Tab-separated table of C-alpha atoms in Angstrom:
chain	number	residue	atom	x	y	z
A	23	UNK	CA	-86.190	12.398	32.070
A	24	UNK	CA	-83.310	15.030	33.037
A	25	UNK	CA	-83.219	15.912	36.306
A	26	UNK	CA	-80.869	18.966	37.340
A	27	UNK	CA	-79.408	18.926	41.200
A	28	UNK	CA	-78.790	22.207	42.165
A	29	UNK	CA	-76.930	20.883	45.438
A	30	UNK	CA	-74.772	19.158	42.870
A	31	UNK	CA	-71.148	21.406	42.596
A	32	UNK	CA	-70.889	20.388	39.288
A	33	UNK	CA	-72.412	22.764	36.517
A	34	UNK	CA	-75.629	22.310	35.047
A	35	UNK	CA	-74.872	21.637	31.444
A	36	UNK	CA	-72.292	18.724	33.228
A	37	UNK	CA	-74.903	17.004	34.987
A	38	UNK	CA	-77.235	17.414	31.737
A	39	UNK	CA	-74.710	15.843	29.176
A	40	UNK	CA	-74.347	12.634	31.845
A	41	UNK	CA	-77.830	12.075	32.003
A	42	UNK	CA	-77.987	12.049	28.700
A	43	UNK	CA	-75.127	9.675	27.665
A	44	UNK	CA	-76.097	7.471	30.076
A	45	UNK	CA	-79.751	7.367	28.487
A	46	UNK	CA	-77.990	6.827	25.131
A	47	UNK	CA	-75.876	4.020	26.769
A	48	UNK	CA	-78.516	2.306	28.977
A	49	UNK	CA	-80.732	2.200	25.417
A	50	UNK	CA	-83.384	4.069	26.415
A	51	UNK	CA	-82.838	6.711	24.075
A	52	UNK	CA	-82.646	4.732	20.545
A	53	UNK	CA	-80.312	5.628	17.691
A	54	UNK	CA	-82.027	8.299	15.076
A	55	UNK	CA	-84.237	9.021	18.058
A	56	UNK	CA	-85.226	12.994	18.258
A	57	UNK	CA	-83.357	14.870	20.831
A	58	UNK	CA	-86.257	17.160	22.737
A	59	UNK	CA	-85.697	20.870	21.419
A	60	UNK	CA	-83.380	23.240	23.234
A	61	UNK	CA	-86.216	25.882	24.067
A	62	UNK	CA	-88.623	22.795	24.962
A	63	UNK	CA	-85.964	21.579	27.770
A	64	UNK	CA	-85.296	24.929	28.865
A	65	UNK	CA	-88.638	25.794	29.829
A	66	UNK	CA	-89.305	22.351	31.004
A	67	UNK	CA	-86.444	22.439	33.583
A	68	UNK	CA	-86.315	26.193	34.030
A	69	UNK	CA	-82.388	26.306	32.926
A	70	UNK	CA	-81.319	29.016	30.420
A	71	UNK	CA	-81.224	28.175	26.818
A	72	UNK	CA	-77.770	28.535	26.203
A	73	UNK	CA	-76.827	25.905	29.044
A	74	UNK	CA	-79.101	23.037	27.186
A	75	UNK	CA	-77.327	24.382	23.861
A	76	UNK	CA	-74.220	23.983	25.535
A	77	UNK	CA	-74.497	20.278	26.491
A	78	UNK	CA	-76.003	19.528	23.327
A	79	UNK	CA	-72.421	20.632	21.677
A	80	UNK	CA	-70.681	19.027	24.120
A	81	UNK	CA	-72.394	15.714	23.074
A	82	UNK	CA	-72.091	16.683	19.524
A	83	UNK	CA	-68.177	16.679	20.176
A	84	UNK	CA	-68.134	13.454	22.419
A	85	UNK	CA	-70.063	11.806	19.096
A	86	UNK	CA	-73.246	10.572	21.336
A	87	UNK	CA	-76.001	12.836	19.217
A	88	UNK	CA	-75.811	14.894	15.626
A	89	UNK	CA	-77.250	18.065	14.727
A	90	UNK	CA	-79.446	18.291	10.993
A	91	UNK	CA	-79.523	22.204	10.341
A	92	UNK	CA	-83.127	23.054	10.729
A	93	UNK	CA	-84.865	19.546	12.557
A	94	UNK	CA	-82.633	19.484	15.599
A	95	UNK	CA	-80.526	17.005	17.048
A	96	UNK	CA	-80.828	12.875	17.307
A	97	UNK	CA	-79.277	10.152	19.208
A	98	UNK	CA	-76.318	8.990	17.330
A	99	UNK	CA	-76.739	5.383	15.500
A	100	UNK	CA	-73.422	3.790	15.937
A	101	UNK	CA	-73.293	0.984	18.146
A	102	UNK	CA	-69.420	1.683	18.721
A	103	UNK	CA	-70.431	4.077	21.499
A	104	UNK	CA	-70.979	1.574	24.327
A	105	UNK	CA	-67.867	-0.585	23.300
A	106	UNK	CA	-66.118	2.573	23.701
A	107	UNK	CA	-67.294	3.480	26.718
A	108	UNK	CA	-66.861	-0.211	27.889
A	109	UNK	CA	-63.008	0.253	26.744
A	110	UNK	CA	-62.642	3.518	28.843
A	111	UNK	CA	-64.419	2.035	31.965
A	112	UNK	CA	-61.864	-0.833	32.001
A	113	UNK	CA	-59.318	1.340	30.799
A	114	UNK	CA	-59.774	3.312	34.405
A	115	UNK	CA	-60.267	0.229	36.821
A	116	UNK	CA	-57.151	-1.126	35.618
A	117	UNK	CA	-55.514	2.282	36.552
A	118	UNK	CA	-56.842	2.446	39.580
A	119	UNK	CA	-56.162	-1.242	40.437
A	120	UNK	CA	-52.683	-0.441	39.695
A	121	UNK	CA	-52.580	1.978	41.854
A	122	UNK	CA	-54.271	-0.007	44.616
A	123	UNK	CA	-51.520	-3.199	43.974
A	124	UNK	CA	-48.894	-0.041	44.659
A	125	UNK	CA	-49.662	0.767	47.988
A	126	UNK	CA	-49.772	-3.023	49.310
A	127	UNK	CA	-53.385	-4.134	48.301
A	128	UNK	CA	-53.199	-8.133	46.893
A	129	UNK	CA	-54.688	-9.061	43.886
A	130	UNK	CA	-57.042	-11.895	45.869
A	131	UNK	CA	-58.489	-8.541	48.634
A	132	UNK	CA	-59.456	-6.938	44.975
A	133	UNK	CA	-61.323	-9.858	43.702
A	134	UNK	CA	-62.532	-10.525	46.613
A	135	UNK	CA	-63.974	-6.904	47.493
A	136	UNK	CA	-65.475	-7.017	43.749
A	137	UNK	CA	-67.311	-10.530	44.684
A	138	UNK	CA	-68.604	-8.713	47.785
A	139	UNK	CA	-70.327	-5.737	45.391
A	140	UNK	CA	-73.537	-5.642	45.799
A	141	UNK	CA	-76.010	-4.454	42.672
């Protein structure tokens, strides 16, 4: 489920908290949906406890899981997540296609690279 890349220069509990919202997004982790347990994880992916505990706050703050004192932590239930993320995806491809318009790139070579995307 989480894979850690140590070759990666970001840090651990980074990498953790994106694989984790994009689980969340994606829907393969379901709203109410147990979190696995910080000391499970740790062991699991030989990573320090405080570095899962870590990301788990961090996506505790960024409102994609919540914590119940004594059960652990679930997959937040509110469907507003992915039209927020949706908002701030768009939100940053318009600001870079702004930026591309500014140095001389036409609106029909954008268009026309995002027809040309392969998925």
């Amino acid at each position: 489920m989480i894979l850690v890349d140590y070759k990666d220069t970001r840090p651990i509990y980074e990498q953790i908290v994106e694989r984790f919202k994009t689980l969340i997004l994606k829907g393969v982790m379901q709203p109410d949906e147990q979190m696995p347990s910080v000391r499970g994880l740790a062991m699991e992916q030989s990573i320090n406890p405080n570095t899962i505990q870590k990301a788990y706050a961090e996506l505790e703050r960024q409102g994609f899981i919540y914590t119940v004192k004594g059960r652990g932590s679930f997959v937040l239930g509110d469907s507003s997540l992915v039209e927020r993320r949706k908002k701030e995806y768009v939100d940053q491809i318009l600001k870079l296609v702004r930026e591309v318009l500014e140095i001389g790139m036409t609106k029909m070579e954008i268009v026309l690279e995002i027809e040309n995307l392969q998925v």
